[in-house]
Short mmCIF file of C-alpha atoms in Angstrom, two decimals:
data_model
loop_
_atom_site.label_atom_id
_atom_site.label_comp_id
_atom_site.label_asym_id
_atom_site.label_seq_id
_atom_site.Cartn_x
_atom_site.Cartn_y
_atom_site.Cartn_z
CA MET A 1 -3.87 111.98 78.17
CA ILE A 2 -3.93 113.46 74.66
CA THR A 3 -3.33 110.98 71.84
CA ASP A 4 -2.27 112.28 68.43
CA VAL A 5 -3.18 109.61 65.89
CA HIS A 6 -1.74 111.38 62.83
CA THR A 7 1.95 112.32 62.72
CA HIS A 8 4.58 111.80 60.03
CA PHE A 9 8.23 110.87 59.69
CA TRP A 10 10.20 111.49 56.50
CA THR A 11 13.29 113.22 55.16
CA PRO A 12 14.02 114.88 51.78
CA ASP A 13 15.75 111.67 50.68
CA HIS A 14 12.36 109.93 50.73
CA GLN A 15 10.67 112.52 48.51
CA GLY A 16 10.77 113.28 44.81
CA SER A 17 8.58 114.79 42.12
CA PRO A 18 5.61 115.28 41.96
CA TRP A 19 5.33 115.03 45.77
CA SER A 20 8.12 117.52 46.46
CA ASP A 21 6.66 119.98 43.95
CA GLY A 22 3.17 119.80 45.42
CA LEU A 23 4.44 120.10 48.99
CA GLN A 24 5.18 123.75 48.29
CA ARG A 25 1.42 124.37 48.09
CA VAL A 26 0.72 123.08 51.59
CA ASN A 27 -0.68 125.71 53.95
CA ARG A 28 2.07 126.48 56.45
CA LYS A 29 0.37 128.98 58.73
CA LEU A 30 0.12 126.40 61.54
CA SER A 31 3.73 125.20 61.21
CA GLU A 32 6.66 127.60 61.11
CA GLU A 33 9.30 124.89 60.64
CA GLU A 34 10.33 123.01 57.51
CA ILE A 35 7.81 120.34 56.64
CA ASP A 36 9.87 118.07 54.38
CA ARG A 37 12.20 116.89 57.17
CA VAL A 38 11.42 115.34 60.55
CA THR A 39 14.10 114.81 63.18
CA LEU A 40 13.86 113.41 66.67
CA GLU A 41 14.16 116.91 68.11
CA SER A 42 11.61 118.49 65.78
CA TYR A 43 9.18 115.62 66.31
CA THR A 44 9.19 115.87 70.10
CA GLN A 45 8.66 119.63 69.84
CA ARG A 46 5.82 119.44 67.34
CA VAL A 47 3.78 116.70 69.01
CA ALA A 48 3.60 118.39 72.43
CA PRO A 49 1.20 118.49 74.31
CA ALA A 50 0.26 115.01 73.04
CA GLU A 51 1.60 112.23 75.24
CA ARG A 52 0.72 109.29 72.97
CA THR A 53 1.30 109.36 69.22
CA ILE A 54 1.01 107.29 66.07
CA VAL A 55 3.69 107.98 63.46
CA PHE A 56 3.95 106.78 59.88
CA GLY A 57 5.45 107.58 56.51
CA LEU A 58 3.92 106.99 53.10
CA GLN A 59 4.75 104.72 50.20
CA ALA A 60 3.23 106.09 47.02
CA LEU A 61 5.25 105.44 43.88
CA ALA A 62 2.85 107.45 41.72
CA SER A 63 3.42 110.53 43.88
CA GLY A 64 7.17 110.17 44.26
CA ILE A 65 7.39 109.43 47.97
CA VAL A 66 8.66 106.21 49.51
CA VAL A 67 9.46 106.13 53.24
CA PRO A 68 10.97 102.74 54.17
CA ASN A 69 9.08 100.95 56.91
CA ASP A 70 12.37 100.02 58.56
CA ALA A 71 13.04 103.75 58.93
CA ILE A 72 9.70 104.16 60.70
CA ALA A 73 10.47 101.30 63.08
CA ASP A 74 13.91 102.78 63.82
CA PHE A 75 12.40 106.22 64.45
CA VAL A 76 9.82 104.75 66.84
CA ARG A 77 12.62 103.11 68.82
CA LYS A 78 14.41 106.45 69.07
CA VAL A 79 11.31 108.34 70.18
CA GLY A 80 10.33 105.66 72.68
CA GLY A 81 7.63 106.28 75.25
CA HIS A 82 4.02 106.11 74.14
CA THR A 83 4.76 106.33 70.40
CA VAL A 84 3.78 103.50 68.05
CA GLY A 85 4.47 103.13 64.36
CA PHE A 86 2.24 102.32 61.40
CA MET A 87 3.66 100.87 58.20
CA SER A 88 2.72 102.09 54.75
CA VAL A 89 2.42 99.89 51.69
CA ASP A 90 1.73 100.79 48.09
CA PRO A 91 -1.09 98.50 46.90
CA THR A 92 0.26 98.61 43.35
CA ARG A 93 3.37 96.68 44.43
CA HIS A 94 3.11 92.91 44.02
CA ASP A 95 4.67 92.32 47.45
CA ALA A 96 2.40 94.68 49.42
CA CYS A 97 0.79 91.95 51.52
CA ASP A 98 4.13 90.25 52.17
CA GLU A 99 5.43 93.60 53.41
CA ILE A 100 2.48 93.90 55.78
CA GLU A 101 3.27 90.49 57.23
CA ARG A 102 6.96 91.38 57.62
CA CYS A 103 6.35 94.76 59.22
CA HIS A 104 3.85 93.32 61.67
CA ALA A 105 5.91 90.27 62.66
CA GLU A 106 9.46 91.61 62.49
CA LEU A 107 9.21 95.38 63.00
CA GLY A 108 6.33 95.54 65.46
CA LEU A 109 4.41 98.11 63.45
CA GLN A 110 0.79 98.17 64.61
CA GLY A 111 -1.24 99.58 61.74
CA ILE A 112 -1.22 100.58 58.08
CA LYS A 113 -1.25 103.99 56.40
CA LEU A 114 -2.81 104.11 52.93
CA GLY A 115 -3.45 106.97 50.51
CA PRO A 116 -5.03 105.44 47.41
CA ILE A 117 -5.20 108.73 45.51
CA TYR A 118 -1.51 109.40 46.26
CA GLN A 119 -0.83 105.83 45.16
CA GLY A 120 -2.67 106.28 41.86
CA THR A 121 -5.36 103.75 42.67
CA SER A 122 -8.76 103.37 44.31
CA PRO A 123 -9.82 101.89 47.64
CA LEU A 124 -12.05 99.56 45.62
CA HIS A 125 -9.34 98.30 43.27
CA PRO A 126 -8.63 94.58 43.79
CA LEU A 127 -5.01 95.38 44.68
CA THR A 128 -6.17 97.65 47.50
CA LEU A 129 -8.87 95.25 48.65
CA ARG A 130 -6.24 92.55 49.24
CA VAL A 131 -4.46 95.00 51.58
CA PHE A 132 -7.68 95.54 53.53
CA LYS A 133 -8.23 91.79 53.70
CA THR A 134 -4.74 91.22 55.10
CA ALA A 135 -5.17 94.05 57.62
CA GLU A 136 -8.46 92.63 58.84
CA ARG A 137 -6.97 89.15 59.20
CA LEU A 138 -4.05 90.47 61.24
CA GLY A 139 -6.19 92.83 63.31
CA LEU A 140 -4.34 95.92 62.07
CA PRO A 141 -6.16 99.27 61.89
CA VAL A 142 -5.90 101.24 58.66
CA MET A 143 -5.42 105.01 58.50
CA ILE A 144 -6.57 106.08 55.04
CA HIS A 145 -6.24 109.41 53.27
CA GLN A 146 -9.58 109.60 51.51
CA GLY A 147 -10.04 113.22 50.49
CA ALA A 148 -8.43 116.17 48.73
CA VAL A 149 -4.69 116.15 48.03
CA PHE A 150 -1.99 118.65 47.03
CA ALA A 151 -0.22 116.20 44.71
CA SER A 152 -1.18 115.61 41.08
CA ALA A 153 -1.35 111.80 41.23
CA GLY A 154 -4.60 109.85 41.16
CA ARG A 155 -8.23 110.79 40.52
CA LEU A 156 -10.32 112.84 42.92
CA ALA A 157 -13.25 110.55 42.05
CA ASP A 158 -11.30 107.74 43.76
CA SER A 159 -10.80 109.78 46.95
CA VAL A 160 -14.45 110.37 47.87
CA ALA A 161 -15.10 109.10 51.40
CA LEU A 162 -18.35 107.41 50.35
CA LEU A 163 -16.29 104.67 48.65
CA LEU A 164 -15.29 103.44 52.09
CA ASP A 165 -18.87 102.31 52.67
CA ASP A 166 -18.18 99.39 50.32
CA VAL A 167 -14.89 98.66 52.10
CA ALA A 168 -16.56 98.61 55.51
CA ILE A 169 -19.30 96.31 54.20
CA ALA A 170 -16.73 93.89 52.79
CA PHE A 171 -14.50 93.98 55.89
CA PRO A 172 -16.76 94.60 58.92
CA ASP A 173 -14.06 93.78 61.49
CA LEU A 174 -11.50 96.16 59.97
CA ARG A 175 -10.88 99.32 61.99
CA ILE A 176 -10.64 102.29 59.61
CA VAL A 177 -9.65 105.87 60.42
CA ILE A 178 -10.56 108.40 57.72
CA ALA A 179 -7.85 111.04 57.84
CA HIS A 180 -8.69 114.75 57.89
CA MET A 181 -12.42 113.97 58.30
CA GLY A 182 -12.32 113.13 54.57
CA HIS A 183 -12.37 116.84 53.66
CA PRO A 184 -13.96 118.29 51.66
CA TRP A 185 -16.38 115.33 51.77
CA ILE A 186 -17.06 115.71 55.48
CA TYR A 187 -20.76 114.83 55.25
CA GLU A 188 -20.03 111.64 53.34
CA THR A 189 -17.47 110.82 56.04
CA VAL A 190 -19.87 111.16 58.94
CA THR A 191 -22.59 109.17 57.17
CA VAL A 192 -20.15 106.30 56.60
CA MET A 193 -19.09 106.54 60.26
CA ARG A 194 -22.73 106.37 61.32
CA ARG A 195 -23.33 103.15 59.36
CA HIS A 196 -20.25 101.27 60.48
CA ALA A 197 -19.14 100.71 64.05
CA ASN A 198 -15.46 100.31 63.16
CA VAL A 199 -15.10 103.47 61.05
CA TYR A 200 -13.53 106.52 62.73
CA ALA A 201 -12.14 109.84 61.52
CA ASP A 202 -9.47 112.24 62.70
CA THR A 203 -9.19 116.02 62.86
CA SER A 204 -5.70 116.26 61.35
CA ALA A 205 -4.79 119.14 59.02
CA ILE A 206 -8.19 120.85 58.96
CA PRO A 207 -7.61 123.41 61.76
CA SER A 208 -6.03 125.40 58.91
CA ARG A 209 -9.55 125.41 57.37
CA PRO A 210 -11.61 126.45 60.41
CA THR A 211 -14.96 126.65 58.61
CA VAL A 212 -14.52 123.11 57.27
CA LEU A 213 -13.50 121.89 60.74
CA ALA A 214 -16.49 123.59 62.38
CA ASN A 215 -18.90 122.03 59.89
CA ALA A 216 -17.24 118.63 60.28
CA LEU A 217 -17.54 118.63 64.08
CA VAL A 218 -21.12 119.87 63.99
CA ALA A 219 -22.06 117.26 61.38
CA ALA A 220 -20.44 114.55 63.49
CA LYS A 221 -22.45 115.65 66.52
CA GLU A 222 -25.72 115.89 64.60
CA TYR A 223 -25.18 112.43 63.09
CA GLY A 224 -24.33 110.99 66.51
CA VAL A 225 -20.70 110.06 65.76
CA LEU A 226 -18.75 112.77 67.57
CA HIS A 227 -17.56 110.07 69.97
CA LYS A 228 -15.71 108.43 67.04
CA VAL A 229 -13.76 111.54 66.05
CA LEU A 230 -10.10 111.20 67.09
CA PHE A 231 -7.56 113.95 67.60
CA GLY A 232 -4.81 114.20 65.00
CA SER A 233 -2.43 117.01 64.14
CA ASP A 234 -0.78 116.15 60.77
CA SER A 235 2.64 117.04 62.19
CA PRO A 236 4.92 118.42 60.76
CA MET A 237 2.39 120.26 58.55
CA VAL A 238 0.39 121.23 61.65
CA SER A 239 1.86 121.07 65.13
CA ALA A 240 -0.18 119.43 67.86
CA GLU A 241 -0.22 122.66 69.84
CA SER A 242 -1.62 124.56 66.85
CA ALA A 243 -4.17 121.81 66.24
CA VAL A 244 -5.40 121.92 69.85
CA ASP A 245 -5.59 125.71 69.74
CA GLY A 246 -7.47 125.53 66.45
CA LEU A 247 -10.01 123.12 67.91
CA HIS A 248 -10.64 125.44 70.85
CA LYS A 249 -11.20 128.40 68.51
CA VAL A 250 -13.54 126.44 66.26
CA VAL A 251 -15.57 125.17 69.21
CA THR A 252 -15.98 128.78 70.34
CA GLN A 253 -17.21 129.65 66.84
CA THR A 254 -19.91 127.00 67.02
CA ARG A 255 -21.36 128.82 70.02
CA ARG A 256 -21.12 132.33 68.61
CA HIS A 257 -22.53 131.83 65.13
CA GLY A 258 -25.65 129.74 65.55
CA TYR A 259 -24.14 126.32 64.98
CA THR A 260 -25.11 123.24 66.93
CA ALA A 261 -22.73 123.95 69.78
CA ILE A 262 -19.82 121.71 70.71
CA THR A 263 -19.50 121.79 74.49
CA ASP A 264 -16.30 122.07 76.53
CA GLU A 265 -16.95 118.55 77.80
CA GLU A 266 -17.24 117.18 74.24
CA LEU A 267 -14.02 118.90 73.23
CA HIS A 268 -12.23 117.53 76.29
CA GLU A 269 -13.45 114.03 75.45
CA LEU A 270 -12.28 114.39 71.83
CA LEU A 271 -8.81 115.50 72.90
CA HIS A 272 -8.53 112.73 75.49
CA ARG A 273 -10.17 109.95 73.48
CA PRO A 274 -8.59 106.54 74.27
CA ALA A 275 -7.63 106.09 70.63
CA PHE A 276 -5.13 103.27 71.22
CA GLU A 277 -7.79 101.20 72.95
CA LEU A 278 -10.43 101.95 70.31
CA LEU A 279 -8.07 100.92 67.51
CA GLY A 280 -6.72 97.84 69.25
CA ILE A 281 -3.21 99.29 69.59
CA THR A 282 -0.86 98.13 72.32
CA ASP A 283 0.68 101.01 74.26
CA PRO A 284 4.42 100.24 74.66
CA VAL A 285 4.41 102.07 78.00
CA THR A 286 1.72 101.99 80.62
CA GLU A 287 3.29 103.55 83.71
CA PRO A 288 4.53 106.16 84.20
CA ALA A 289 3.32 108.40 81.38
CA LEU A 290 6.17 109.85 79.31
CA ASP A 291 6.10 113.55 78.54
CA LEU A 292 7.29 114.01 74.95
CA ALA A 293 7.83 117.74 75.39
CA PRO A 294 11.49 118.80 75.34
CA THR A 295 12.87 119.79 78.72
CA SER A 296 14.19 123.29 79.27
CA SER A 297 17.80 123.72 80.20
#
């Protein structure tokens, strides 16, 4: 069963400048559809062949995007099946931790999506640290965008993956997923993963940068953390089908061009990693498995 740990829900109503301006610079070669709007129909099309998914929005006042967590919970109910929702909170809001408590207790959201650079802050700022502390206390995994961005908010110096070493030291029981392998800081990402048992990374977005993806996978294997790399697409920016295809092509490259080779078995394990179990997520459906792909008429 393929689990996609990185998918989005939002509509144009949730997005303003500078986010909406920067979105025009996103590479669209792996997604032919509009990327600023997600519907139930488009979502089920774009996440196939994944059978389990994690979906979230983003709350980043500095970047001009605020997706209500209630909208995420409602979307999860509509999708049904093996899809779970993560909340997002902006650490710069005074009520961020209260919102985490509410979303966990009342909405059933099972994790947190953060993007400190989008939110105009740092993972080491006291306001962000209180979010990590709350997440650890509640047993909620955190998906964090710690890498390059298309938007103009924040400082790149605050998005370097190495900063998460301090976070993992302070909160050793907190499960962290570094989105997009922390690109372009892929080597910093894998070294942090190597030091900390509860730090993972996902492959989302970077199939559109095949050389970066190849180097990231090889580095993960050479540092002994390939087993902690999770499959993610970044839908709607990259469809799951395109992401899977991109991984297959990159793995072939590692064999042709003198890289440390990624084997077919290792790729199969990556695609079928039990991400829910590793992150402590409760699957809303156990039997039978629900196929999210749209049925043909």
